[in-house]
Each structure stands twice: as C-alpha cells, then as structure tokens.
JSON list of C-alpha atoms in Angstrom, two decimals:
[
{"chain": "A", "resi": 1, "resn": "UNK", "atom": "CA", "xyz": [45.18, 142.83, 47.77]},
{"chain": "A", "resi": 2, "resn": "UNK", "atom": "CA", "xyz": [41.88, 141.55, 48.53]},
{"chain": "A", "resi": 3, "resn": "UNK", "atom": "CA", "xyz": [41.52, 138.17, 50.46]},
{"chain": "A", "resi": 4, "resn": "UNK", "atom": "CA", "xyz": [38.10, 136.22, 49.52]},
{"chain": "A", "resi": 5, "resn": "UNK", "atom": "CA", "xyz": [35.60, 134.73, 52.16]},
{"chain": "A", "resi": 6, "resn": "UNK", "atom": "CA", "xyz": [37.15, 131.76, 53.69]},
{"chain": "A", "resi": 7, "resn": "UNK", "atom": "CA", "xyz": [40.34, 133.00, 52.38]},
{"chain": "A", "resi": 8, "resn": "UNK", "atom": "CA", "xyz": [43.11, 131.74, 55.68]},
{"chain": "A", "resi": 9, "resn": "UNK", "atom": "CA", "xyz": [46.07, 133.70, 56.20]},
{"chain": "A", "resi": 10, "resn": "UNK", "atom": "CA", "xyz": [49.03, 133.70, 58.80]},
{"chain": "A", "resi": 11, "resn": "UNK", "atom": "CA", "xyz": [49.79, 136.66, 60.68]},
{"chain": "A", "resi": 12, "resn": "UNK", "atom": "CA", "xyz": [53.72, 136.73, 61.73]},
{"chain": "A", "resi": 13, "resn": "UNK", "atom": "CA", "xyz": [55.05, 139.81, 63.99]},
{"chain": "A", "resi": 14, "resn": "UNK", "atom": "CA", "xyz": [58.80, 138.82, 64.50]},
{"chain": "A", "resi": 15, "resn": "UNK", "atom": "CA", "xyz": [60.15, 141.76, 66.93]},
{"chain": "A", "resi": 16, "resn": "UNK", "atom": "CA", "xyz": [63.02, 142.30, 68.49]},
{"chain": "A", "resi": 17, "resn": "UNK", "atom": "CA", "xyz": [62.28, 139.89, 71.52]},
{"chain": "A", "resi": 18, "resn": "UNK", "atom": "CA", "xyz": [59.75, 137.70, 70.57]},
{"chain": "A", "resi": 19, "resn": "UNK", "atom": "CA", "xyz": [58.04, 136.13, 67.08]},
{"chain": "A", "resi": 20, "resn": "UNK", "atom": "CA", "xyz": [54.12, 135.62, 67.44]},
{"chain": "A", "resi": 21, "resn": "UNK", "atom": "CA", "xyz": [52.32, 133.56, 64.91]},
{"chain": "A", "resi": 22, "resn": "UNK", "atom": "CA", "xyz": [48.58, 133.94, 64.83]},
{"chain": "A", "resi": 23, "resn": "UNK", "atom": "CA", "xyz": [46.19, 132.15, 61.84]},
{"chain": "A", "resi": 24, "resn": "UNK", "atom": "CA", "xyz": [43.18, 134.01, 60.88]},
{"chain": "A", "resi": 25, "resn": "UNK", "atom": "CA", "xyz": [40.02, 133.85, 58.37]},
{"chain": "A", "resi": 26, "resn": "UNK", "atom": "CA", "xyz": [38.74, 136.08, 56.12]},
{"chain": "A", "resi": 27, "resn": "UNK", "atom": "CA", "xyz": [34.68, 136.35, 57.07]},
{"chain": "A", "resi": 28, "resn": "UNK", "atom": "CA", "xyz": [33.19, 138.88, 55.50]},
{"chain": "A", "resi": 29, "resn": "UNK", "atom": "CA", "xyz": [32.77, 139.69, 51.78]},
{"chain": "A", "resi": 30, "resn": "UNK", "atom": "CA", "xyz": [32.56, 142.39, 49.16]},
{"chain": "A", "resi": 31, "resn": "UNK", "atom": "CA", "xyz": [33.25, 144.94, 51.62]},
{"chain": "A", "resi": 32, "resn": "UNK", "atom": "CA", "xyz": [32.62, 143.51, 54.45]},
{"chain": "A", "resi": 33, "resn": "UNK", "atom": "CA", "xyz": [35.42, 143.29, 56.63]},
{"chain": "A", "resi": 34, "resn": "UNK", "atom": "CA", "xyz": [35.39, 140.29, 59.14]},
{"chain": "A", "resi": 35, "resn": "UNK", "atom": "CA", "xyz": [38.31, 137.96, 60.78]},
{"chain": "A", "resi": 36, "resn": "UNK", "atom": "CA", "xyz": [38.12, 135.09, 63.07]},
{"chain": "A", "resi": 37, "resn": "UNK", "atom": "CA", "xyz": [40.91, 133.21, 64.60]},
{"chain": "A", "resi": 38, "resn": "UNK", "atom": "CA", "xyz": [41.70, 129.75, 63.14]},
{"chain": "A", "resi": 39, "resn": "UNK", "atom": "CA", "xyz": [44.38, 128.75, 65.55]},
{"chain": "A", "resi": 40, "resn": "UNK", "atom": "CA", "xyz": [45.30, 130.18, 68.78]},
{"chain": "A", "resi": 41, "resn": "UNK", "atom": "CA", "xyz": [48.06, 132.74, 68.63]},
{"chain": "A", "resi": 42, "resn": "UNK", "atom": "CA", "xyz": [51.55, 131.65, 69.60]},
{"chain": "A", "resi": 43, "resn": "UNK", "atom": "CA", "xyz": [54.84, 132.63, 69.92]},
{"chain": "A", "resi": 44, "resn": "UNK", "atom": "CA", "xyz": [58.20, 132.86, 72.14]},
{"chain": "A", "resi": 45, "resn": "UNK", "atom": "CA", "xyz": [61.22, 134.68, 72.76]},
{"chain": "A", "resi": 46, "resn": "UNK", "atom": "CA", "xyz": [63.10, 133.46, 68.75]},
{"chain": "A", "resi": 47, "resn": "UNK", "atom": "CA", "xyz": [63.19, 137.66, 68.61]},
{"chain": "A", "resi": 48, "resn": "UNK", "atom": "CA", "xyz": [66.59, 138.82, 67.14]},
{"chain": "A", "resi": 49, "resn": "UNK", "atom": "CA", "xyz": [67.43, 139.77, 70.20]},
{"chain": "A", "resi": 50, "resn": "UNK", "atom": "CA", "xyz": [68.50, 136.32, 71.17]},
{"chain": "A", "resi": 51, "resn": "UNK", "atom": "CA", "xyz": [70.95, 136.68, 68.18]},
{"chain": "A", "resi": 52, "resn": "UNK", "atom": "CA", "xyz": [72.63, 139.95, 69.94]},
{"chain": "A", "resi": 53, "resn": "UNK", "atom": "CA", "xyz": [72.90, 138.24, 73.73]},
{"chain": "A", "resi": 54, "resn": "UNK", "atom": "CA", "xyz": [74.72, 135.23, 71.66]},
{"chain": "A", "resi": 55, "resn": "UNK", "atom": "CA", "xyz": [76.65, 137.61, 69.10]},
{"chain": "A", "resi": 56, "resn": "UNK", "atom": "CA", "xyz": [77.96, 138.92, 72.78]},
{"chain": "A", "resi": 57, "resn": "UNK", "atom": "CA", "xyz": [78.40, 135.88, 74.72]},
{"chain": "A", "resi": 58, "resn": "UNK", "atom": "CA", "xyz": [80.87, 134.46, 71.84]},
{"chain": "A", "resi": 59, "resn": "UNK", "atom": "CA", "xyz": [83.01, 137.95, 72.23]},
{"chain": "A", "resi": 60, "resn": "UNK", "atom": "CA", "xyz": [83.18, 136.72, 75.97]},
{"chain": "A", "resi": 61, "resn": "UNK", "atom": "CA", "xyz": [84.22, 133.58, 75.12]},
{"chain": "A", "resi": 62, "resn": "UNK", "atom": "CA", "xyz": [86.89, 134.78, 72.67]},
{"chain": "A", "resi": 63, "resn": "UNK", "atom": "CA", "xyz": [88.24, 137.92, 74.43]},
{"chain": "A", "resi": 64, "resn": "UNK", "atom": "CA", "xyz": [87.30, 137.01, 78.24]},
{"chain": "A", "resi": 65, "resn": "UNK", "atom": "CA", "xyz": [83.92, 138.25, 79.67]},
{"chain": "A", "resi": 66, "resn": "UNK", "atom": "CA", "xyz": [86.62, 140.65, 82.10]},
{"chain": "A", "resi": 67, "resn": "UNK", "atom": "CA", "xyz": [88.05, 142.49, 78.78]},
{"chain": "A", "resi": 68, "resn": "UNK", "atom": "CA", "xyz": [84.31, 142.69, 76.79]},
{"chain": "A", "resi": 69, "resn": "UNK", "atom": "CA", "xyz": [83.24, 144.50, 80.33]},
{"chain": "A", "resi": 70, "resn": "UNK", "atom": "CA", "xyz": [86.30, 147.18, 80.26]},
{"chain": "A", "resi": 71, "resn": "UNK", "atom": "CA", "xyz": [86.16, 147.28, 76.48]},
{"chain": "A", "resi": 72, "resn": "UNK", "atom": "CA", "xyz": [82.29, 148.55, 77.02]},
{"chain": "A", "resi": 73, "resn": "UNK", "atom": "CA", "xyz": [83.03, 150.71, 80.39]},
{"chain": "A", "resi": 74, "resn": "UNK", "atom": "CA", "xyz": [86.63, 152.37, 78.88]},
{"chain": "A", "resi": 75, "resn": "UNK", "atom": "CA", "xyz": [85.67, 152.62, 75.31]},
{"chain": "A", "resi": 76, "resn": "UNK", "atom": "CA", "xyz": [81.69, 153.15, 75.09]},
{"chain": "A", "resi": 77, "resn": "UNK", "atom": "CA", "xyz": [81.76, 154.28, 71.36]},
{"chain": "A", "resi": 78, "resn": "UNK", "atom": "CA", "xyz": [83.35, 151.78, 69.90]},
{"chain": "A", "resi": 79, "resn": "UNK", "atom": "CA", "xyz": [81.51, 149.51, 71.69]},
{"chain": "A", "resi": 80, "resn": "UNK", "atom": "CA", "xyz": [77.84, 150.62, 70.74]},
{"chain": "A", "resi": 81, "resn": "UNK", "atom": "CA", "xyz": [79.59, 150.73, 67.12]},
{"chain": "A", "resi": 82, "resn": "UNK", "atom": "CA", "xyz": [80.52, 147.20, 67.07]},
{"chain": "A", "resi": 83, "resn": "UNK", "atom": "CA", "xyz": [76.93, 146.72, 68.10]},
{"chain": "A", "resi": 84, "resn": "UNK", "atom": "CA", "xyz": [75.59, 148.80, 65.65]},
{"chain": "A", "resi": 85, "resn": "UNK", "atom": "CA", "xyz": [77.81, 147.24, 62.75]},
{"chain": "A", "resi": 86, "resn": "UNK", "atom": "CA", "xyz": [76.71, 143.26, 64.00]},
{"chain": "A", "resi": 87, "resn": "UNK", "atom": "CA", "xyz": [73.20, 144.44, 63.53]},
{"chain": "A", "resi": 88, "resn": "UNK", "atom": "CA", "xyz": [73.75, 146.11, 59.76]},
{"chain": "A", "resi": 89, "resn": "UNK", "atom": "CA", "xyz": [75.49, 142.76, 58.97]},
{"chain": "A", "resi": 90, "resn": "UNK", "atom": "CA", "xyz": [72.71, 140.92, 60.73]},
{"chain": "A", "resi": 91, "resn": "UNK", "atom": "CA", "xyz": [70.20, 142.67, 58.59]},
{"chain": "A", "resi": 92, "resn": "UNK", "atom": "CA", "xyz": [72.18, 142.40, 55.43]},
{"chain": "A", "resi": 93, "resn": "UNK", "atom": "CA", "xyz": [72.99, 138.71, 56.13]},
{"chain": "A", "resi": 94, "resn": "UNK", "atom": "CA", "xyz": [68.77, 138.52, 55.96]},
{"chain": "A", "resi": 95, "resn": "UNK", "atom": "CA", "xyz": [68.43, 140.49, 53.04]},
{"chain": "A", "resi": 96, "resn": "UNK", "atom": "CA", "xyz": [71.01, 138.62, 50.95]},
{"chain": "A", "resi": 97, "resn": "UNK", "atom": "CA", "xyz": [69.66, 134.85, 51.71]},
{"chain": "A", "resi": 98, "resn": "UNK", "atom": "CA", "xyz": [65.93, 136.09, 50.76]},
{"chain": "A", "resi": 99, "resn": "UNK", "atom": "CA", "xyz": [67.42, 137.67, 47.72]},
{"chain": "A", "resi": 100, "resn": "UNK", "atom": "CA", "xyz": [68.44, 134.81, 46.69]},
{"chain": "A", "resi": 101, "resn": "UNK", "atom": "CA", "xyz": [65.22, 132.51, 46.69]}
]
C-alpha cells in the first residue's frame, strides 16, 4: 500500500523476548521515500517468552519443581515435545481469538 505525506503509522516487532513499539511519519511523496520518528521507540521484555518461563513455572507448581527437573533430565523427548505442543497451542490460541474479531 502506499502511505501519503504526513501519513503516521506504528511500527510493532513483538519477538520472542521483547515487544518494541516505535511511531513513525511518512515524509516524502510520490516516490520519495522519507520517515521520521514521531515518538521515541519503546518496548520491554512482554515477548512470548515470558508466556513459556510461566507455562513452566505452573508445571513446577503442579508436579514439584524436583519431578519437572528429572522429567526433563530422564525423559528429554517428551519433554521438548510438551514444549513444542504448548507453543502450537499458544499459537493457535492467537490465531483463533483474532479470527474471531
């Protein structure tokens, strides 16, 4: 798409540790390419990440932090694949509630 002169956009780059939020504005025109920052960029550590260390902390409290540890050191597959299967559901759990907006 093309953004007109003065046209003001936010920029949001949500990785896997951190979300930064910048605010820029479109300068130049009819092919002139041209940004300038509105508001300083910003951010913190809200990266889904977070969502993993807490998905993991809750096993602990439910099974014992002692039994999550041998669970990973004895069984290493089946660990990484309850990992892996938290973050399909994680991303389908994000999918389904913008899906239905």
């Amino acid at each position: 798409p093309r953004f007109a002169k003065g046209t003001k956009y936010i920029l949001v780059d949500a990785g896997g540790g951190t979300v930064d939020v910048a605010c820029h504005e479109i300068l130049g025109a009819d092919g002139e390419y041209g940004v300038k920052e509105v508001l300083a960029p910003s951010g913190g550590p809200w990266g889904s990440c977070y969502i993993d260390e807490k998905f993991i902390a809750m096993l602990k409290e439910i099974f014992s932090a002692e039994w999550m540890e041998e669970f990973r050191r004895e069984k290493p597959s089946q660990y990484l694949e309850l990992l892996r299967e938290f973050e399909k559901q994680k991303k389908t759990f994000f999918d389904e509630k913008s899906a239905k907006k």
